[in-house]
mmCIF file of C-alpha atoms and ligand atoms in Angstrom:
data_model
loop_
_atom_site.group_PDB
_atom_site.id
_atom_site.type_symbol
_atom_site.label_atom_id
_atom_site.label_comp_id
_atom_site.label_asym_id
_atom_site.label_seq_id
_atom_site.Cartn_x
_atom_site.Cartn_y
_atom_site.Cartn_z
ATOM 1 C CA MET A 1 0.000 0.000 0.000
ATOM 2 C CA LEU A 2 2.109 2.817 1.342
ATOM 3 C CA ILE A 3 5.386 1.711 -0.135
ATOM 4 C CA LYS A 4 4.132 1.040 -3.636
ATOM 5 C CA ASN A 5 4.191 4.002 -5.899
ATOM 6 C CA ARG A 6 1.852 2.680 -8.506
ATOM 7 C CA GLN A 7 -1.574 1.165 -8.561
ATOM 8 C CA ASP A 8 -2.192 -2.527 -7.976
ATOM 9 C CA GLY A 9 -1.325 -4.642 -10.942
ATOM 10 C CA PHE A 10 1.951 -3.107 -11.993
ATOM 11 C CA ASN A 11 4.028 -4.802 -9.354
ATOM 12 C CA HIS A 12 2.582 -8.239 -8.939
ATOM 13 C CA PRO A 13 1.904 -11.297 -11.033
ATOM 14 C CA VAL A 14 -1.661 -12.547 -10.963
ATOM 15 C CA PRO A 15 -1.856 -16.163 -9.794
ATOM 16 C CA SER A 16 -5.626 -16.289 -10.333
ATOM 17 C CA ASP A 17 -5.282 -16.250 -14.067
ATOM 18 C CA ILE A 18 -3.756 -19.697 -14.162
ATOM 19 C CA THR A 19 -6.230 -21.309 -11.757
ATOM 20 C CA PRO A 20 -8.593 -23.376 -13.861
ATOM 21 C CA ARG A 21 -11.698 -23.916 -11.773
ATOM 22 C CA ASP A 22 -13.757 -22.791 -8.886
ATOM 23 C CA VAL A 23 -13.232 -25.355 -6.167
ATOM 24 C CA TYR A 24 -15.800 -23.879 -3.866
ATOM 25 C CA GLU A 25 -18.632 -23.932 -6.403
ATOM 26 C CA GLY A 26 -17.710 -27.542 -7.118
ATOM 27 C CA ARG A 27 -18.166 -28.453 -3.500
ATOM 28 C CA ARG A 28 -21.508 -26.679 -3.315
ATOM 29 C CA ASP A 29 -22.766 -28.536 -6.369
ATOM 30 C CA MET A 30 -21.711 -31.775 -4.733
ATOM 31 C CA LEU A 31 -23.526 -30.923 -1.510
ATOM 32 C CA LYS A 32 -26.644 -30.068 -3.480
ATOM 33 C CA LEU A 33 -26.478 -33.445 -5.190
ATOM 34 C CA LEU A 34 -26.111 -35.187 -1.856
ATOM 35 C CA ALA A 35 -29.015 -33.268 -0.369
ATOM 36 C CA GLY A 36 -31.090 -34.272 -3.372
ATOM 37 C CA GLY A 37 -30.581 -37.951 -2.598
ATOM 38 C CA ALA A 38 -28.106 -38.569 -5.408
ATOM 39 C CA ALA A 39 -25.384 -39.553 -2.944
ATOM 40 C CA GLY A 40 -25.326 -43.219 -3.874
ATOM 41 C CA ALA A 41 -25.059 -42.575 -7.561
ATOM 42 C CA VAL A 42 -22.478 -39.854 -7.131
ATOM 43 C CA LEU A 43 -20.240 -41.739 -4.761
ATOM 44 C CA SER A 44 -20.337 -44.919 -6.791
ATOM 45 C CA SER A 45 -17.535 -43.728 -9.016
ATOM 46 C CA TRP A 46 -13.983 -43.229 -7.832
ATOM 47 C CA ALA A 47 -13.755 -40.062 -9.827
ATOM 48 C CA ALA A 48 -16.656 -38.578 -7.912
ATOM 49 C CA ARG A 49 -15.152 -39.652 -4.599
ATOM 50 C CA ASP A 50 -11.929 -37.940 -5.540
ATOM 51 C CA ALA A 51 -13.837 -34.825 -6.477
ATOM 52 C CA MET A 52 -15.617 -34.938 -3.131
ATOM 53 C CA ALA A 53 -12.373 -35.306 -1.200
ATOM 54 C CA GLN A 54 -10.855 -32.396 -3.069
ATOM 55 C CA THR A 55 -13.750 -30.036 -2.938
ATOM 56 C CA ALA A 56 -15.154 -30.729 0.521
ATOM 57 C CA ALA A 57 -11.889 -29.541 2.103
ATOM 58 C CA PRO A 58 -10.519 -26.717 0.006
ATOM 59 C CA GLY A 59 -7.639 -26.071 2.400
ATOM 60 C CA LYS A 60 -7.774 -29.355 4.357
ATOM 61 C CA LEU A 61 -8.276 -27.432 7.586
ATOM 62 C CA ALA A 62 -10.830 -28.213 10.307
ATOM 63 C CA ALA A 63 -14.410 -27.830 9.135
ATOM 64 C CA LEU A 64 -16.361 -24.820 10.378
ATOM 65 C CA VAL A 65 -19.769 -24.708 8.810
ATOM 66 C CA GLY A 66 -22.302 -21.919 9.105
ATOM 67 C CA ALA A 67 -25.989 -21.773 8.239
ATOM 68 C CA LYS A 68 -26.749 -19.444 5.348
ATOM 69 C CA SER A 69 -27.239 -15.979 6.752
ATOM 70 C CA SER A 70 -30.574 -14.217 6.628
ATOM 71 C CA VAL A 71 -29.031 -10.819 7.390
ATOM 72 C CA ALA A 72 -29.976 -8.381 4.606
ATOM 73 C CA GLY A 73 -27.214 -8.119 2.021
ATOM 74 C CA ALA A 74 -25.141 -10.944 3.514
ATOM 75 C CA MET A 75 -25.354 -13.425 0.636
ATOM 76 C CA THR A 76 -24.195 -11.906 -2.618
ATOM 77 C CA THR A 77 -24.855 -14.274 -5.509
ATOM 78 C CA GLU A 78 -21.762 -13.148 -7.401
ATOM 79 C CA LYS A 79 -19.299 -15.858 -8.331
ATOM 80 C CA VAL A 80 -17.226 -16.874 -5.318
ATOM 81 C CA SER A 81 -13.474 -16.393 -5.713
ATOM 82 C CA ASP A 82 -11.221 -19.381 -5.967
ATOM 83 C CA TYR A 83 -10.002 -20.576 -2.555
ATOM 84 C CA LYS A 84 -6.467 -20.560 -3.869
ATOM 85 C CA ASP A 85 -6.659 -16.901 -4.841
ATOM 86 C CA ALA A 86 -8.250 -15.907 -1.532
ATOM 87 C CA THR A 87 -5.455 -17.615 0.409
ATOM 88 C CA THR A 88 -2.386 -16.818 -1.691
ATOM 89 C CA TYR A 89 -2.979 -13.264 -2.900
ATOM 90 C CA ASN A 90 -3.507 -11.132 0.150
ATOM 91 C CA ASN A 91 -2.218 -8.628 2.654
ATOM 92 C CA TYR A 92 -0.949 -9.488 6.106
ATOM 93 C CA TYR A 93 1.980 -7.155 6.615
ATOM 94 C CA GLU A 94 3.212 -8.904 9.755
ATOM 95 C CA PHE A 95 4.310 -11.645 7.363
ATOM 96 C CA GLY A 96 5.641 -9.493 4.525
ATOM 97 C CA THR A 97 4.469 -6.845 2.094
ATOM 98 C CA ASP A 98 4.237 -8.941 -1.064
ATOM 99 C CA LYS A 99 0.866 -10.534 -1.889
ATOM 100 C CA ALA A 100 2.480 -13.977 -1.875
ATOM 101 C CA ASP A 101 4.271 -13.506 1.484
ATOM 102 C CA PRO A 102 1.456 -14.271 3.958
ATOM 103 C CA ALA A 103 0.786 -17.720 2.468
ATOM 104 C CA LYS A 104 4.529 -18.458 2.470
ATOM 105 C CA ASN A 105 5.332 -17.156 5.942
ATOM 106 C CA ALA A 106 2.252 -17.383 8.160
ATOM 107 C CA GLY A 107 2.807 -21.049 8.986
ATOM 108 C CA THR A 108 4.687 -19.899 12.083
ATOM 109 C CA LEU A 109 1.612 -18.234 13.604
ATOM 110 C CA LYS A 110 0.484 -20.149 16.704
ATOM 111 C CA THR A 111 -3.308 -19.988 16.957
ATOM 112 C CA ARG A 112 -3.731 -22.214 20.050
ATOM 113 C CA PRO A 113 -3.987 -21.402 22.862
ATOM 114 C CA TRP A 114 -5.551 -18.049 21.944
ATOM 115 C CA THR A 115 -7.306 -15.528 24.143
ATOM 116 C CA VAL A 116 -9.279 -12.454 23.173
ATOM 117 C CA GLU A 117 -9.519 -9.823 25.898
ATOM 118 C CA VAL A 118 -12.587 -7.627 25.968
ATOM 119 C CA GLU A 119 -11.804 -4.490 27.932
ATOM 120 C CA GLY A 120 -12.434 -0.793 28.392
ATOM 121 C CA LEU A 121 -15.837 0.816 28.782
ATOM 122 C CA VAL A 122 -17.981 -2.291 29.253
ATOM 123 C CA LYS A 123 -19.943 -3.599 32.219
ATOM 124 C CA LYS A 124 -18.749 -7.146 31.622
ATOM 125 C CA PRO A 125 -15.106 -7.157 30.546
ATOM 126 C CA GLY A 126 -13.441 -10.551 30.260
ATOM 127 C CA LYS A 127 -11.047 -12.925 28.610
ATOM 128 C CA TYR A 128 -12.443 -15.361 26.088
ATOM 129 C CA GLY A 129 -10.625 -18.518 25.100
ATOM 130 C CA ILE A 130 -10.991 -18.932 21.344
ATOM 131 C CA GLU A 131 -13.112 -22.096 21.646
ATOM 132 C CA ASP A 132 -15.589 -20.298 23.916
ATOM 133 C CA LEU A 133 -15.679 -17.312 21.601
ATOM 134 C CA ILE A 134 -16.471 -19.566 18.628
ATOM 135 C CA LYS A 135 -19.377 -21.077 20.582
ATOM 136 C CA LEU A 136 -20.754 -17.781 21.857
ATOM 137 C CA SER A 137 -23.268 -17.560 19.011
ATOM 138 C CA ALA A 138 -24.437 -19.618 16.013
ATOM 139 C CA GLN A 139 -22.065 -19.666 13.044
ATOM 140 C CA GLU A 140 -23.381 -18.205 9.800
ATOM 141 C CA GLU A 141 -22.063 -18.227 6.287
ATOM 142 C CA ARG A 142 -21.842 -14.766 4.695
ATOM 143 C CA ILE A 143 -20.725 -14.228 1.122
ATOM 144 C CA TYR A 144 -19.126 -10.784 1.017
ATOM 145 C CA ARG A 145 -17.216 -8.773 -1.535
ATOM 146 C CA LEU A 146 -13.802 -7.701 -0.260
ATOM 147 C CA ARG A 147 -12.434 -4.529 -1.865
ATOM 148 C CA CYS A 148 -8.787 -3.696 -1.233
ATOM 149 C CA VAL A 149 -7.728 -0.042 -1.350
ATOM 150 C CA GLU A 150 -5.114 -1.132 -3.886
ATOM 151 C CA GLY A 151 -7.794 -1.755 -6.490
ATOM 152 C CA TRP A 152 -8.439 -5.503 -6.443
ATOM 153 C CA SER A 153 -11.459 -7.362 -5.138
ATOM 154 C CA MET A 154 -12.707 -10.866 -4.386
ATOM 155 C CA VAL A 155 -15.888 -12.581 -3.212
ATOM 156 C CA ILE A 156 -15.404 -14.743 -0.135
ATOM 157 C CA PRO A 157 -17.723 -17.048 1.851
ATOM 158 C CA TRP A 158 -16.890 -16.204 5.470
ATOM 159 C CA VAL A 159 -18.035 -18.063 8.580
ATOM 160 C CA GLY A 160 -18.770 -16.280 11.840
ATOM 161 C CA TYR A 161 -21.458 -14.298 13.611
ATOM 162 C CA SER A 162 -22.325 -10.628 13.918
ATOM 163 C CA LEU A 163 -19.917 -8.786 16.192
ATOM 164 C CA ALA A 164 -23.084 -7.275 17.708
ATOM 165 C CA GLU A 165 -23.740 -10.624 19.439
ATOM 166 C CA LEU A 166 -20.543 -10.259 21.461
ATOM 167 C CA ILE A 167 -21.063 -6.545 22.052
ATOM 168 C CA LYS A 168 -24.535 -7.143 23.510
ATOM 169 C CA LYS A 169 -23.115 -9.749 25.902
ATOM 170 C CA VAL A 170 -20.420 -7.463 27.314
ATOM 171 C CA GLU A 171 -22.771 -4.480 27.747
ATOM 172 C CA PRO A 172 -20.941 -1.320 26.667
ATOM 173 C CA GLN A 173 -21.233 1.708 28.942
ATOM 174 C CA GLY A 174 -22.951 4.848 27.695
ATOM 175 C CA ASN A 175 -19.675 6.644 27.025
ATOM 176 C CA ALA A 176 -18.279 3.862 24.799
ATOM 177 C CA LYS A 177 -18.287 5.481 21.354
ATOM 178 C CA PHE A 178 -15.741 3.358 19.446
ATOM 179 C CA VAL A 179 -14.476 -0.203 19.331
ATOM 180 C CA GLU A 180 -10.759 -0.772 18.891
ATOM 181 C CA PHE A 181 -9.308 -4.033 17.571
ATOM 182 C CA VAL A 182 -5.757 -4.823 18.623
ATOM 183 C CA THR A 183 -4.072 -7.626 16.739
ATOM 184 C CA LEU A 184 -1.173 -9.917 17.589
ATOM 185 C CA ALA A 185 2.330 -8.477 17.262
ATOM 186 C CA ASP A 186 4.725 -11.295 18.051
ATOM 187 C CA PRO A 187 8.238 -10.704 16.706
ATOM 188 C CA LYS A 188 9.109 -14.367 17.318
ATOM 189 C CA THR A 189 6.538 -15.705 14.868
ATOM 190 C CA MET A 190 5.907 -12.677 12.650
ATOM 191 C CA PRO A 191 8.996 -11.756 10.644
ATOM 192 C CA PHE A 192 7.939 -8.198 9.745
ATOM 193 C CA VAL A 193 6.934 -7.080 13.240
ATOM 194 C CA GLY A 194 9.900 -4.924 14.113
ATOM 195 C CA SER A 195 10.230 -3.609 10.591
ATOM 196 C CA ARG A 196 9.238 0.015 10.239
ATOM 197 C CA VAL A 197 6.567 -0.545 7.587
ATOM 198 C CA LEU A 198 3.815 0.003 10.171
ATOM 199 C CA ASP A 199 3.499 0.921 13.821
ATOM 200 C CA TRP A 200 2.818 -2.465 15.476
ATOM 201 C CA PRO A 201 0.528 -3.877 16.669
ATOM 202 C CA TYR A 202 -1.802 -3.418 13.711
ATOM 203 C CA VAL A 203 -4.805 -1.628 15.206
ATOM 204 C CA GLU A 204 -8.169 -0.920 13.638
ATOM 205 C CA GLY A 205 -11.373 0.615 14.867
ATOM 206 C CA LEU A 206 -15.049 1.220 14.200
ATOM 207 C CA ARG A 207 -17.619 3.657 15.466
ATOM 208 C CA MET A 208 -20.042 1.898 17.828
ATOM 209 C CA ASP A 209 -22.944 1.916 15.348
ATOM 210 C CA GLU A 210 -20.677 0.456 12.641
ATOM 211 C CA ALA A 211 -19.508 -2.245 15.027
ATOM 212 C CA MET A 212 -23.136 -3.026 15.944
ATOM 213 C CA HIS A 213 -24.288 -3.248 12.317
ATOM 214 C CA PRO A 214 -25.381 -6.838 11.593
ATOM 215 C CA LEU A 215 -23.114 -7.049 8.521
ATOM 216 C CA THR A 216 -19.989 -6.553 10.670
ATOM 217 C CA LEU A 217 -18.793 -10.102 11.084
ATOM 218 C CA LEU A 218 -16.660 -11.595 13.833
ATOM 219 C CA THR A 219 -15.037 -14.175 11.612
ATOM 220 C CA PHE A 220 -13.575 -17.580 12.430
ATOM 221 C CA GLY A 221 -13.691 -19.346 9.090
ATOM 222 C CA MET A 222 -14.006 -19.236 5.330
ATOM 223 C CA TYR A 223 -15.084 -21.725 2.654
ATOM 224 C CA GLY A 224 -16.539 -23.999 5.337
ATOM 225 C CA GLU A 225 -13.281 -24.339 7.259
ATOM 226 C CA VAL A 226 -11.433 -22.480 9.998
ATOM 227 C CA LEU A 227 -9.425 -19.484 8.765
ATOM 228 C CA PRO A 228 -6.035 -20.226 7.291
ATOM 229 C CA ASN A 229 -3.299 -18.357 9.192
ATOM 230 C CA GLN A 230 -2.676 -15.948 6.324
ATOM 231 C CA ASN A 231 -6.333 -14.860 6.350
ATOM 232 C CA GLY A 232 -6.277 -13.894 10.012
ATOM 233 C CA ALA A 233 -6.651 -17.040 12.111
ATOM 234 C CA PRO A 234 -8.060 -17.706 14.575
ATOM 235 C CA VAL A 235 -10.355 -14.664 14.637
ATOM 236 C CA ARG A 236 -10.656 -11.505 12.563
ATOM 237 C CA ILE A 237 -13.195 -8.901 11.713
ATOM 238 C CA VAL A 238 -14.776 -8.461 8.277
ATOM 239 C CA VAL A 239 -16.439 -5.145 7.418
ATOM 240 C CA PRO A 240 -17.685 -5.576 3.854
ATOM 241 C CA TRP A 241 -18.478 -1.936 3.010
ATOM 242 C CA LYS A 242 -15.001 -0.667 3.937
ATOM 243 C CA TYR A 243 -11.635 -1.104 2.277
ATOM 244 C CA GLY A 244 -9.941 -4.368 3.223
ATOM 245 C CA PHE A 245 -7.505 -2.861 5.690
ATOM 246 C CA LYS A 246 -10.336 -2.080 8.140
ATOM 247 C CA SER A 247 -10.803 -5.839 8.593
ATOM 248 C CA ALA A 248 -8.175 -6.576 11.261
ATOM 249 C CA LYS A 249 -6.670 -10.079 11.382
ATOM 250 C CA SER A 250 -5.679 -12.254 14.350
ATOM 251 C CA ILE A 251 -7.350 -10.137 17.031
ATOM 252 C CA VAL A 252 -6.177 -10.345 20.656
ATOM 253 C CA LYS A 253 -8.029 -7.386 22.195
ATOM 254 C CA ILE A 254 -11.386 -5.761 21.636
ATOM 255 C CA ARG A 255 -11.429 -2.493 23.502
ATOM 256 C CA PHE A 256 -14.353 -0.126 24.051
ATOM 257 C CA VAL A 257 -13.236 3.498 24.113
ATOM 258 C CA GLU A 258 -14.593 7.017 24.119
ATOM 259 C CA LYS A 259 -12.228 8.585 21.574
ATOM 260 C CA GLU A 260 -11.614 7.604 17.968
ATOM 261 C CA PRO A 261 -8.730 5.114 18.091
ATOM 262 C CA GLY A 262 -5.526 5.710 16.156
ATOM 263 C CA THR A 263 -5.461 3.082 13.422
ATOM 264 C CA ALA A 264 -2.459 1.465 11.740
ATOM 265 C CA TRP A 265 -2.815 2.822 8.208
ATOM 266 C CA ASN A 266 -3.999 6.218 9.356
ATOM 267 C CA LYS A 267 -0.870 6.533 11.512
ATOM 268 C CA ALA A 268 1.299 5.442 8.590
ATOM 269 C CA ALA A 269 -0.169 7.936 6.097
ATOM 270 C CA ALA A 270 -3.014 10.082 7.396
ATOM 271 C CA ASN A 271 -3.548 11.833 4.058
ATOM 272 C CA GLU A 272 -4.068 8.492 2.272
ATOM 273 C CA TYR A 273 -6.008 6.357 4.762
ATOM 274 C CA GLY A 274 -8.723 7.927 6.882
ATOM 275 C CA PHE A 275 -10.517 6.429 9.864
ATOM 276 C CA TYR A 276 -13.762 5.695 8.011
ATOM 277 C CA SER A 277 -12.321 4.205 4.825
ATOM 278 C CA ASN A 278 -15.733 3.426 3.366
ATOM 279 C CA VAL A 279 -15.442 2.163 -0.182
ATOM 280 C CA ASN A 280 -16.166 5.303 -2.189
ATOM 281 C CA PRO A 281 -15.431 5.377 -5.927
ATOM 282 C CA ASN A 282 -15.886 9.170 -5.901
ATOM 283 C CA VAL A 283 -12.949 9.845 -3.592
ATOM 284 C CA ASP A 284 -9.613 9.161 -5.247
ATOM 285 C CA HIS A 285 -6.734 7.808 -3.264
ATOM 286 C CA PRO A 286 -4.112 10.597 -3.477
ATOM 287 C CA ARG A 287 -2.011 8.422 -5.800
ATOM 288 C CA TRP A 288 -4.695 6.648 -7.842
ATOM 289 C CA SER A 289 -8.369 6.492 -8.748
ATOM 290 C CA GLN A 290 -10.816 4.321 -6.785
ATOM 291 C CA ALA A 291 -13.436 4.337 -9.559
ATOM 292 C CA THR A 292 -12.759 0.774 -10.754
ATOM 293 C CA GLU A 293 -11.467 -2.524 -9.452
ATOM 294 C CA ARG A 294 -9.893 -5.696 -10.774
ATOM 295 C CA ARG A 295 -11.812 -8.786 -9.673
ATOM 296 C CA ILE A 296 -9.237 -11.467 -8.955
ATOM 297 C CA GLY A 297 -10.180 -14.470 -11.079
ATOM 298 C CA ASP A 298 -11.710 -12.499 -13.942
ATOM 299 C CA GLY A 299 -8.791 -13.464 -16.152
ATOM 300 C CA GLY A 300 -6.857 -11.271 -18.511
ATOM 301 C CA GLY A 301 -4.085 -10.486 -16.043
ATOM 302 C CA LEU A 302 -3.026 -6.885 -15.831
ATOM 303 C CA PHE A 303 -5.096 -6.048 -18.888
ATOM 304 C CA ALA A 304 -8.331 -7.501 -17.496
ATOM 305 C CA LYS A 305 -11.393 -5.378 -17.911
ATOM 306 C CA ARG A 306 -11.871 -3.514 -14.654
ATOM 307 C CA ARG A 307 -15.266 -3.334 -12.964
ATOM 308 C CA LYS A 308 -16.881 -0.176 -11.693
ATOM 309 C CA THR A 309 -16.483 0.084 -7.951
ATOM 310 C CA GLU A 310 -19.781 0.527 -6.157
ATOM 311 C CA MET A 311 -20.497 3.018 -3.391
ATOM 312 C CA PHE A 312 -20.025 1.276 -0.014
ATOM 313 C CA ASN A 313 -18.816 -1.724 -2.035
ATOM 314 C CA GLY A 314 -22.434 -2.448 -2.993
ATOM 315 C CA TYR A 315 -23.787 -2.342 0.579
ATOM 316 C CA GLU A 316 -25.258 1.160 0.394
ATOM 317 C CA ALA A 317 -28.843 -0.004 0.976
ATOM 318 C CA GLN A 318 -27.757 -1.618 4.245
ATOM 319 C CA VAL A 319 -25.256 0.886 5.629
ATOM 320 C CA GLY A 320 -25.761 4.201 3.819
ATOM 321 C CA GLN A 321 -27.943 5.591 6.594
ATOM 322 C CA LEU A 322 -25.098 5.242 9.128
ATOM 323 C CA TYR A 323 -23.400 8.151 7.367
ATOM 324 C CA ALA A 324 -26.320 10.501 6.765
ATOM 325 C CA GLY A 325 -25.028 14.010 7.341
ATOM 326 C CA LEU A 326 -21.359 12.989 7.303
ATOM 327 C CA ASP A 327 -19.227 14.581 4.560
ATOM 328 C CA LEU A 328 -17.788 11.459 2.939
ATOM 329 C CA LYS A 329 -15.249 13.473 0.962
ATOM 330 C CA LYS A 330 -13.747 14.839 4.158
ATOM 331 C CA ASN A 331 -14.333 11.716 6.213
ATOM 332 C CA TYR A 332 -12.757 9.231 3.835
HETATM 333 N N1 MTE B 1 -3.307 -7.663 11.297
HETATM 334 C C1 MTE B 1 -3.504 -7.327 10.001
HETATM 335 N N2 MTE B 1 -4.762 -7.310 9.520
HETATM 336 C C2 MTE B 1 -4.994 -6.984 8.228
HETATM 337 C C3 MTE B 1 -3.927 -6.635 7.365
HETATM 338 C C4 MTE B 1 -2.608 -6.662 7.904
HETATM 339 O O1 MTE B 1 -1.625 -6.367 7.215
HETATM 340 N N3 MTE B 1 -2.443 -7.022 9.220
HETATM 341 N N4 MTE B 1 -4.195 -6.305 6.045
HETATM 342 C C5 MTE B 1 -5.546 -5.808 5.733
HETATM 343 C C6 MTE B 1 -5.775 -5.667 4.295
HETATM 344 S S1 MTE B 1 -4.962 -4.388 3.514
HETATM 345 C C7 MTE B 1 -6.657 -6.462 3.595
HETATM 346 S S2 MTE B 1 -7.040 -6.162 1.966
HETATM 347 C C8 MTE B 1 -7.323 -7.613 4.262
HETATM 348 C C9 MTE B 1 -7.113 -8.879 3.459
HETATM 349 O O2 MTE B 1 -7.861 -9.943 3.945
HETATM 350 P P1 MTE B 1 -7.733 -11.386 3.243
HETATM 351 O O3 MTE B 1 -6.322 -11.826 3.351
HETATM 352 O O4 MTE B 1 -8.643 -12.282 3.985
HETATM 353 O O5 MTE B 1 -8.091 -11.195 1.828
HETATM 354 O O6 MTE B 1 -6.846 -7.825 5.590
HETATM 355 C C10 MTE B 1 -6.641 -6.652 6.373
HETATM 356 N N5 MTE B 1 -6.296 -7.004 7.738
HETATM 357 MO MO1 MO B 2 -6.051 -4.067 1.476
#
């Protein structure tokens, strides 16, 4: 982000363009067949069994299945991105600044035991072991677009529950106006913590009403499995109407505060990355336009036809009213 001088696409190869098929869709088709009673017929051939083995476990991680969400806007019907793209082309600066680095380096991240501390202006602060946090509410599947500030996007089936479920349980005090997410910064397992790329730990934040919005997802899994390390295991936030960097990975503290928290990218370059960071095609990044995006998996590499970026990443009907009266050009 900060250290690149040109827009996404000029610096990186595009692994998606050589990935032949959509593993996740394959698995869903298989599950539909099974639900329809075709299991016997399907499983009678070795080829089908192989397909099942491949597609039922896209990353061969522990299963984490969620019921399809009924939250408005939570289930886009756009084509889901390839699991391989979603797990090998991403940003997790603690493990390096290249899109291929997190998948290469995040194997060192230790996700058990893991504790998330809920603190600050709440009536019921506490420490949650990750297993208890996973069980706190029913897991849902949400299919969200993810729009990176660098100009690429994907569509990912996440598994988790609305952050609001946790917030209601801990009972924020009246003066709690913001929620701050503090993520792990462990120099022993994260090779770039200690580099000066960012001010560690990576911190993000939301206004209370944004944090309470049902689309804000406390996320434990994707593609029917637990999160791979490089995607923010064991718990991250996903805020679909904001640029990707608002969705903090590998959270260790959720803090309720009165003042707007200082956030990692805002501290690094305040003129480029504001606190709100709502996807807004009408506000250019100081070094490039945000009017269009490259959907990873569309094919065509660097010369792929770009799509028009939608206001609030397409979630305007659900979240637009949160910002009524706020100047979105100033509050970018
Ligand atoms: N802790 C931490 N969280 C982070 C980042 C990071 O570097 N460190 N990168 C952000 C950015 S820029 C993006 S686009 C998304 C990427 O999420 P994904 O890997 O699941 O696609 O994670 C966000 N969360
Ligand atoms: Mo990003």
